[in-house]
Amino acid sequence: MLIAPSLLSANFANLQADIEMVNQSAADWFHIDVMDGVFVPNISFGQPIISHIKKYAKKPLDVHLMIIDPDRYIESFKSVGADILTVQVEACTHLHRTLTHIRQSGMKAGASLNPHTPICMVENVIENCDVVMIMSVNPGFGGQKFIENTYRKIEELMVLKNKYNPDLLIEVDGGVTLENAQKLCDFGVNVLVAGNTIFSNENPSKMIEQLKQIS
Ligand code: DX5
Ligand code: ZN
């Protein structure tokens, strides 16, 4: 299981300290949430902040774009250090083109599905994806409650993965806790994003270790 702490829940007044904590922890990726206030009802941060995160981060940057028209910014996120670039399926009119462009730019390509978006929306681009992310909350905020229907979607995605792209990573984002992590693992999830569960814990590094031990 790969663990991707979401910096959305980190201390923005001292990001460097939280980056160092993740560097020294058992975590695998940094999950970085970019929100534009249009696709989601919240604004987070953009490329300037990511370029500073990149200076200190010693693990891959998993950049999650919750923005409209992400095609405009693919090269720009590559230039500030994104290693995995994930777009929301609902924001892409030409998803195949977008995913292909991300890979051509030298990044791993991810497609993310809102809770209401059916798995079949990625069926015809699954071979163009390195990651498919299932949103287990409505995107926009950290600390929300996990939506139980997610398990059904993971089962459906596993069928497509086994048939068309066995190397695909299945990532789940939103409301992940120590309580639901084992079940997510049993259903076949490869990457767990966790914000609130990690950063609101009094010992974030230990929480990462506990999530990492799930298998
Ligand atoms: C939600 C973001 C998530 C968020 C997860 O819109 O995409 O990555 O940070 O936070 P938690 O783990 O607190 O639900
Ligand atoms: Zn996210």
Short mmCIF file of C-alpha atoms and ligand atoms in Angstrom, two decimals:
data_model
loop_
_atom_site.label_atom_id
_atom_site.label_comp_id
_atom_site.label_asym_id
_atom_site.label_seq_id
_atom_site.Cartn_x
_atom_site.Cartn_y
_atom_site.Cartn_z
CA MET A 1 0.00 0.00 0.00
CA LEU A 2 1.29 3.42 -0.96
CA ILE A 3 0.49 6.26 1.45
CA ALA A 4 0.07 9.82 0.18
CA PRO A 5 -0.36 12.40 2.97
CA SER A 6 -2.43 15.35 1.73
CA LEU A 7 -0.69 18.64 2.45
CA LEU A 8 -4.09 20.38 2.38
CA SER A 9 -4.28 19.50 6.08
CA ALA A 10 -0.68 20.54 6.84
CA ASN A 11 0.33 23.73 8.65
CA PHE A 12 0.54 26.32 5.86
CA ALA A 13 2.42 28.67 8.17
CA ASN A 14 5.23 26.14 8.49
CA LEU A 15 4.99 23.83 5.50
CA GLN A 16 8.67 23.02 5.59
CA ALA A 17 8.32 21.29 8.96
CA ASP A 18 5.50 19.10 7.69
CA ILE A 19 7.40 18.33 4.48
CA GLU A 20 10.38 17.17 6.53
CA MET A 21 8.08 15.03 8.68
CA VAL A 22 6.74 13.32 5.53
CA ASN A 23 10.28 12.95 4.14
CA GLN A 24 11.33 11.09 7.25
CA SER A 25 8.14 9.02 7.54
CA ALA A 26 7.04 5.80 5.85
CA ALA A 27 4.94 7.79 3.36
CA ASP A 28 5.43 7.22 -0.38
CA TRP A 29 4.10 10.35 -2.10
CA PHE A 30 3.10 13.93 -1.28
CA HIS A 31 -0.55 14.50 -2.26
CA ILE A 32 -1.04 18.09 -3.36
CA ASP A 33 -4.55 19.49 -3.87
CA VAL A 34 -4.99 22.35 -6.34
CA MET A 35 -8.43 24.00 -6.18
CA ASP A 36 -9.63 26.88 -8.33
CA GLY A 37 -12.82 28.01 -6.58
CA VAL A 38 -14.78 27.13 -9.74
CA PHE A 39 -14.61 23.36 -10.15
CA VAL A 40 -14.81 23.11 -6.35
CA PRO A 41 -16.11 25.66 -3.84
CA ASN A 42 -12.68 26.31 -2.35
CA ILE A 43 -9.34 27.82 -3.37
CA SER A 44 -6.12 26.22 -2.17
CA PHE A 45 -2.82 27.09 -3.88
CA GLY A 46 -1.08 26.85 -7.22
CA GLN A 47 2.28 26.53 -8.93
CA PRO A 48 4.34 29.01 -6.84
CA ILE A 49 3.67 27.08 -3.63
CA ILE A 50 4.31 23.74 -5.34
CA SER A 51 7.67 24.94 -6.63
CA HIS A 52 8.68 25.70 -3.02
CA ILE A 53 7.37 22.34 -1.79
CA LYS A 54 9.47 20.67 -4.49
CA LYS A 55 12.67 22.22 -3.10
CA TYR A 56 12.30 20.23 0.12
CA ALA A 57 10.24 17.18 -0.83
CA LYS A 58 12.24 13.98 -1.25
CA LYS A 59 9.30 11.90 -2.50
CA PRO A 60 7.16 12.13 -5.66
CA LEU A 61 4.58 14.91 -5.90
CA ASP A 62 1.10 13.54 -6.62
CA VAL A 63 -0.69 16.66 -7.86
CA HIS A 64 -4.49 16.51 -7.88
CA LEU A 65 -6.08 19.20 -10.05
CA MET A 66 -9.59 20.20 -9.03
CA ILE A 67 -9.74 22.91 -11.67
CA ILE A 68 -11.61 23.55 -14.90
CA ASP A 69 -9.71 23.40 -18.17
CA PRO A 70 -6.61 21.66 -16.77
CA ASP A 71 -5.11 21.34 -20.28
CA ARG A 72 -3.95 24.94 -20.03
CA TYR A 73 -1.60 24.14 -17.16
CA ILE A 74 -0.08 20.70 -17.90
CA GLU A 75 3.37 22.00 -18.86
CA SER A 76 3.33 24.47 -16.03
CA PHE A 77 2.71 21.79 -13.37
CA LYS A 78 5.48 19.70 -14.91
CA SER A 79 7.84 22.65 -14.66
CA VAL A 80 7.20 23.14 -10.92
CA GLY A 81 7.89 19.49 -10.20
CA ALA A 82 4.72 17.38 -10.47
CA ASP A 83 5.53 13.67 -10.90
CA ILE A 84 1.96 12.40 -11.12
CA LEU A 85 -0.69 14.73 -12.52
CA THR A 86 -4.33 13.82 -11.94
CA VAL A 87 -7.26 15.60 -13.54
CA GLN A 88 -10.95 15.39 -12.75
CA VAL A 89 -12.81 13.48 -15.47
CA GLU A 90 -15.72 15.93 -15.18
CA ALA A 91 -13.43 18.86 -16.10
CA CYS A 92 -12.11 17.30 -19.32
CA THR A 93 -13.99 17.43 -22.62
CA HIS A 94 -11.20 15.51 -24.37
CA LEU A 95 -9.94 13.25 -21.63
CA HIS A 96 -7.93 11.01 -23.94
CA ARG A 97 -6.04 14.01 -25.27
CA THR A 98 -5.42 15.36 -21.78
CA LEU A 99 -4.06 12.06 -20.41
CA THR A 100 -1.86 11.59 -23.48
CA HIS A 101 -0.52 15.13 -23.11
CA ILE A 102 0.34 14.51 -19.44
CA ARG A 103 2.34 11.39 -20.31
CA GLN A 104 4.06 13.11 -23.22
CA SER A 105 5.10 15.84 -20.81
CA GLY A 106 6.96 13.25 -18.75
CA MET A 107 4.54 12.70 -15.88
CA LYS A 108 2.37 9.81 -14.78
CA ALA A 109 -1.24 10.44 -15.76
CA GLY A 110 -4.19 10.15 -13.40
CA ALA A 111 -7.95 10.43 -13.86
CA SER A 112 -10.13 11.19 -10.85
CA LEU A 113 -13.84 10.50 -10.54
CA ASN A 114 -16.26 12.45 -8.37
CA PRO A 115 -18.51 10.33 -6.13
CA HIS A 116 -21.41 10.55 -8.59
CA THR A 117 -19.33 9.82 -11.71
CA PRO A 118 -19.60 6.19 -12.86
CA ILE A 119 -16.50 4.03 -13.39
CA CYS A 120 -17.50 3.49 -17.04
CA MET A 121 -16.34 7.07 -17.72
CA VAL A 122 -12.74 5.83 -17.66
CA GLU A 123 -13.30 2.48 -19.39
CA ASN A 124 -12.12 3.71 -22.79
CA VAL A 125 -9.06 5.53 -21.48
CA ILE A 126 -7.94 3.06 -18.85
CA GLU A 127 -4.82 2.15 -20.83
CA ASN A 128 -3.92 5.84 -20.98
CA CYS A 129 -3.97 6.07 -17.18
CA ASP A 130 -1.24 5.21 -14.69
CA VAL A 131 -3.61 6.01 -11.84
CA VAL A 132 -7.38 6.13 -11.48
CA MET A 133 -8.46 7.96 -8.37
CA ILE A 134 -11.88 7.42 -6.83
CA MET A 135 -13.05 10.40 -4.80
CA SER A 136 -14.62 9.08 -1.61
CA VAL A 137 -15.85 12.57 -0.63
CA ASN A 138 -17.10 15.45 -2.75
CA PRO A 139 -13.87 17.30 -3.51
CA GLY A 140 -13.15 20.71 -2.04
CA PHE A 141 -12.34 20.22 1.61
CA GLY A 142 -10.36 18.01 3.95
CA GLY A 143 -11.87 16.27 6.94
CA GLN A 144 -15.11 15.05 5.34
CA LYS A 145 -16.89 11.75 5.92
CA PHE A 146 -16.09 8.76 3.70
CA ILE A 147 -18.86 7.81 1.23
CA GLU A 148 -19.58 4.07 1.54
CA ASN A 149 -20.61 3.63 -2.12
CA THR A 150 -16.88 3.91 -2.88
CA TYR A 151 -16.43 0.16 -2.29
CA ARG A 152 -18.85 -0.66 -5.11
CA LYS A 153 -16.87 1.58 -7.46
CA ILE A 154 -13.58 -0.05 -6.47
CA GLU A 155 -15.05 -3.46 -7.35
CA GLU A 156 -16.10 -2.17 -10.76
CA LEU A 157 -12.71 -0.58 -11.37
CA MET A 158 -10.91 -3.80 -10.39
CA VAL A 159 -12.73 -5.61 -13.21
CA LEU A 160 -11.45 -3.06 -15.75
CA LYS A 161 -7.96 -3.06 -14.26
CA ASN A 162 -7.65 -6.85 -14.48
CA LYS A 163 -8.96 -6.88 -18.03
CA TYR A 164 -7.18 -3.92 -19.63
CA ASN A 165 -4.40 -2.51 -17.45
CA PRO A 166 -3.06 -4.74 -14.65
CA ASP A 167 -0.38 -2.13 -13.80
CA LEU A 168 -2.99 0.53 -13.03
CA LEU A 169 -2.82 2.05 -9.55
CA ILE A 170 -6.16 2.54 -7.82
CA GLU A 171 -6.06 5.54 -5.48
CA VAL A 172 -8.76 6.57 -3.00
CA ASP A 173 -9.03 10.16 -1.78
CA GLY A 174 -11.19 11.52 1.02
CA GLY A 175 -12.21 10.43 4.51
CA VAL A 176 -9.57 7.69 4.75
CA THR A 177 -9.02 6.57 8.35
CA LEU A 178 -7.29 3.75 10.16
CA GLU A 179 -10.78 2.19 10.46
CA ASN A 180 -11.57 1.95 6.72
CA ALA A 181 -8.03 1.54 5.39
CA GLN A 182 -7.91 -2.25 5.82
CA LYS A 183 -11.19 -2.76 3.95
CA LEU A 184 -9.97 -0.48 1.14
CA CYS A 185 -6.81 -2.57 0.92
CA ASP A 186 -8.86 -5.80 0.82
CA PHE A 187 -10.89 -4.39 -2.08
CA GLY A 188 -7.69 -3.82 -4.08
CA VAL A 189 -6.75 -0.18 -3.48
CA ASN A 190 -3.05 0.59 -4.09
CA VAL A 191 -2.75 4.21 -2.89
CA LEU A 192 -4.41 5.85 0.11
CA VAL A 193 -4.58 9.63 0.40
CA ALA A 194 -5.03 10.89 3.95
CA GLY A 195 -5.10 14.48 5.17
CA ASN A 196 -7.03 14.96 8.36
CA THR A 197 -6.28 11.47 9.69
CA ILE A 198 -2.55 12.17 9.51
CA PHE A 199 -2.16 15.87 10.27
CA SER A 200 -4.73 16.13 13.07
CA ASN A 201 -3.10 13.23 14.88
CA GLU A 202 -0.74 14.14 17.69
CA ASN A 203 1.87 11.85 16.13
CA PRO A 204 1.47 12.20 12.32
CA SER A 205 4.49 10.11 11.53
CA LYS A 206 3.23 7.23 13.64
CA MET A 207 -0.17 7.44 11.94
CA ILE A 208 1.57 7.18 8.54
CA GLU A 209 3.45 4.13 9.82
CA GLN A 210 0.19 2.53 10.97
CA LEU A 211 -1.48 3.15 7.59
CA LYS A 212 1.61 1.80 5.85
CA GLN A 213 1.46 -1.45 7.79
CA ILE A 214 -1.95 -2.27 6.33
CA SER A 215 -1.70 -5.01 3.73
C1 DX5 B 1 -10.45 16.78 -1.08
C2 DX5 B 1 -9.02 16.56 -1.44
C3 DX5 B 1 -8.37 15.57 -0.56
C4 DX5 B 1 -8.32 15.97 0.89
C5 DX5 B 1 -8.43 14.72 1.67
O1 DX5 B 1 -11.04 17.59 -2.02
O2 DX5 B 1 -8.89 16.09 -2.78
O3 DX5 B 1 -7.09 15.19 -1.03
O4 DX5 B 1 -7.16 16.66 1.24
O5 DX5 B 1 -8.50 15.06 3.00
P1 DX5 B 1 -9.05 14.08 4.11
O6 DX5 B 1 -8.15 12.88 4.13
O7 DX5 B 1 -9.00 14.89 5.35
O8 DX5 B 1 -10.47 13.68 3.72
ZN ZN B 2 -6.91 15.19 -3.37
#
